[in-house]
Amino acid sequence: RKEVEQDPGPFNVPEGATVAFNCTYSNSASQSFFWYRQDCRKEPKLLMSVYSSGNEDGRFTAQLNRASQYISLLIRDSKLSDSATYLCVVNPGGNQFYFGTGTSLTVIP
Amino acid sequence: DVKVTQSSRYLVKRTGEKVFLECVQDMDHENMFWYRQDPGLGLRLIYFSYDVKMKEKGDIPEGYSVSREKKERFSLILESASTNQTSMYLCASRLPSSYNEQFFGPGTRLTVL
């Protein structure tokens, strides 16, 4: 079983839409969680960390569900500039980070 | 602002050549990482280093070695390049602690012919 699994998509949504991605992880002892954004042919960049209580940053909301072992990312009022691949990252502790294969989002005018 | 730089954006080498990929970070981070990224497989850890001269194997270390003689520099070495090592190589650094993010370099796209 993979450490981290994401639906690869692609998700094609119109501007202004709300879109949600989920990511499941296998290690129940995982300690920290992140969403990264990766543009085509660029490096991943941190979008937001995911905290136990859930957290919001503008149009982006991240949630953690430890009981079901998944994290989610909600994007409201999608912009063309949100088009990218979104990577889920899980740290079970120490220096090991597990990356999902990414979910591709295209926002259509 | 954290800056992680990699020596080349694109590199083309021949099978059997020795290849050096260099990574430098300017934020005094203890931890540094080398990943490769392939379509459908995501990022996979090759090696990481938790301090100068310290290293540990990641998930796919075969065919690779690393060197960390100075805190800011982490080198990935392909002893004898093979075509299955054609990939995007990403370096990252961070401060220790589970809750700290990784900062990535721009990547080196290596093609082995």
XYZ file of C-alpha atoms in Angstrom:
222
model
C 0.000 0.000 0.000
C 1.293 3.454 -0.858
C 2.119 5.794 2.006
C 0.144 8.624 0.439
C -2.530 8.435 -2.237
C -4.140 11.177 -4.244
C -6.621 11.230 -7.076
C -4.475 12.392 -10.031
C -7.425 14.068 -11.750
C -7.349 16.047 -13.920
C -9.870 18.392 -12.405
C -11.136 20.895 -14.962
C -13.296 23.557 -13.351
C -14.706 26.917 -14.475
C -13.503 30.147 -12.931
C -15.319 30.898 -9.713
C -16.015 27.266 -8.905
C -15.215 25.529 -5.635
C -13.037 22.430 -5.878
C -11.857 19.985 -3.251
C -9.027 17.450 -3.219
C -8.513 14.625 -0.808
C -5.406 12.708 0.113
C -5.236 9.537 2.219
C -2.235 8.368 4.217
C -1.437 4.944 5.623
C 0.623 5.671 8.747
C -1.702 6.552 11.606
C 1.230 7.948 13.600
C 1.966 10.637 11.005
C 2.777 13.922 12.620
C 2.685 16.699 10.096
C 0.931 17.380 6.837
C 1.366 19.848 4.024
C -0.086 20.898 0.708
C 2.419 22.004 -1.916
C 1.695 23.561 -5.277
C 3.780 22.725 -8.322
C 3.548 24.637 -11.589
C 4.550 22.989 -14.837
C 8.336 22.482 -14.999
C 8.840 24.268 -11.695
C 9.715 23.174 -8.182
C 7.093 22.451 -5.513
C 6.312 25.362 -3.224
C 4.506 25.256 0.083
C 0.858 26.255 -0.185
C -0.071 25.581 3.417
C 0.610 23.360 6.379
C -2.352 21.393 7.695
C -3.157 21.694 11.368
C -5.323 19.406 13.474
C -7.987 22.042 13.940
C -8.095 22.890 10.234
C -6.810 26.134 8.832
C -7.706 28.706 6.262
C -5.661 31.067 4.133
C -7.802 33.301 1.985
C -9.625 31.128 -0.526
C -7.840 27.964 0.622
C -8.954 25.724 3.477
C -7.080 22.650 4.677
C -8.528 19.988 6.927
C -7.126 16.956 8.697
C -9.189 13.919 9.642
C -7.021 11.641 11.779
C -9.766 9.062 12.360
C -10.147 8.404 8.636
C -6.511 9.261 7.822
C -7.033 11.860 5.159
C -6.341 15.496 4.532
C -8.266 17.771 2.228
C -7.775 21.023 0.383
C -10.689 23.243 -0.585
C -10.259 26.059 -3.072
C -13.086 28.578 -3.288
C -13.710 31.058 -6.105
C -11.138 29.403 -8.378
C -8.865 31.684 -10.411
C -7.059 30.928 -13.648
C -3.824 31.295 -11.685
C -4.806 28.353 -9.458
C -4.106 25.977 -12.366
C -1.286 23.743 -11.145
C -0.576 20.357 -9.619
C -1.277 20.068 -5.906
C 0.905 17.697 -3.901
C -0.071 16.201 -0.595
C 2.891 15.611 1.741
C 2.923 13.581 4.946
C 5.690 13.367 7.528
C 5.474 10.303 9.790
C 8.219 11.754 11.969
C 11.916 12.374 11.577
C 13.288 13.265 8.175
C 11.100 11.105 5.974
C 8.493 12.885 3.874
C 6.044 11.046 1.672
C 4.643 12.791 -1.378
C 1.487 12.006 -3.230
C 1.721 11.870 -7.002
C -0.237 15.094 -7.255
C -3.656 16.245 -8.392
C -3.822 18.284 -11.569
C -6.147 21.290 -11.610
C -7.037 23.372 -14.643
C -9.278 26.390 -14.165
C -11.102 27.245 -17.374
C -12.178 30.780 -18.333
C 13.847 34.484 1.778
C 15.260 30.981 1.626
C 17.129 30.277 -1.540
C 18.041 26.839 -2.780
C 20.020 26.721 -6.004
C 21.020 23.826 -8.208
C 24.009 23.824 -10.505
C 22.192 23.105 -13.768
C 18.608 23.315 -15.015
C 19.209 20.893 -17.876
C 21.918 18.291 -18.283
C 22.563 15.691 -20.969
C 25.023 12.888 -20.273
C 25.995 9.596 -21.823
C 25.588 6.151 -20.317
C 28.495 5.294 -18.048
C 29.519 8.869 -17.318
C 29.981 10.085 -13.757
C 27.529 12.882 -13.034
C 27.645 15.496 -10.284
C 24.582 17.480 -9.267
C 25.213 20.323 -6.852
C 22.798 21.987 -4.465
C 23.446 25.056 -2.324
C 21.178 26.657 0.292
C 21.739 29.986 1.969
C 19.663 29.676 5.144
C 21.910 27.589 7.365
C 19.529 24.619 7.254
C 20.771 21.422 8.848
C 18.650 19.074 6.755
C 19.079 18.616 3.021
C 17.435 16.167 0.645
C 17.734 14.797 -2.862
C 14.603 13.570 -4.646
C 13.815 12.426 -8.130
C 10.443 13.082 -9.695
C 8.982 10.884 -12.396
C 5.511 10.976 -13.976
C 3.033 8.836 -12.079
C 5.517 8.132 -9.291
C 5.746 11.475 -7.547
C 8.787 12.557 -5.597
C 10.938 9.766 -4.225
C 13.707 10.301 -1.703
C 17.185 9.275 -2.806
C 19.289 10.473 0.126
C 19.068 12.981 2.903
C 21.599 14.593 5.178
C 20.808 15.814 8.669
C 24.100 17.647 9.112
C 27.594 18.038 7.708
C 29.139 14.680 6.790
C 25.950 12.919 7.920
C 23.792 11.080 5.430
C 21.106 8.460 5.292
C 19.674 6.436 2.452
C 16.208 7.190 1.296
C 13.860 4.920 -0.610
C 15.858 4.614 -3.853
C 19.609 5.061 -3.171
C 20.868 2.431 -5.616
C 23.179 3.919 -8.231
C 23.622 7.160 -6.299
C 25.944 8.537 -3.654
C 26.076 11.887 -1.875
C 28.551 14.225 -0.284
C 28.059 16.939 2.323
C 31.370 18.522 3.253
C 29.908 21.932 4.061
C 26.592 22.787 5.642
C 25.318 24.768 2.686
C 26.211 22.281 -0.038
C 24.813 18.830 -0.776
C 26.009 16.955 -3.851
C 24.391 14.018 -5.599
C 26.686 11.729 -7.572
C 25.688 9.225 -10.217
C 28.706 6.922 -10.309
C 27.897 5.477 -13.716
C 24.864 7.060 -15.306
C 22.243 4.813 -16.856
C 19.232 5.591 -19.014
C 16.833 4.734 -16.182
C 18.309 7.646 -14.237
C 16.814 10.088 -16.714
C 14.600 12.177 -14.476
C 13.956 15.505 -12.757
C 16.187 15.843 -9.701
C 15.059 18.142 -6.906
C 17.080 19.278 -3.937
C 15.426 20.560 -0.768
C 16.458 21.911 2.606
C 14.776 22.674 5.914
C 15.338 23.242 9.588
C 14.932 20.153 11.743
C 11.570 19.342 13.368
C 8.615 17.583 11.810
C 6.609 20.762 11.468
C 9.059 22.650 9.284
C 8.449 22.810 5.559
C 10.982 21.881 2.915
C 12.261 24.494 0.472
C 13.037 23.211 -2.987
C 15.558 24.189 -5.609
C 14.453 24.723 -9.226
C 15.360 21.178 -10.242
C 17.781 19.635 -12.719
C 16.314 17.787 -15.649
C 18.859 15.081 -16.437
C 18.773 13.092 -19.648
C 21.053 10.075 -19.979
C 21.544 8.903 -23.548
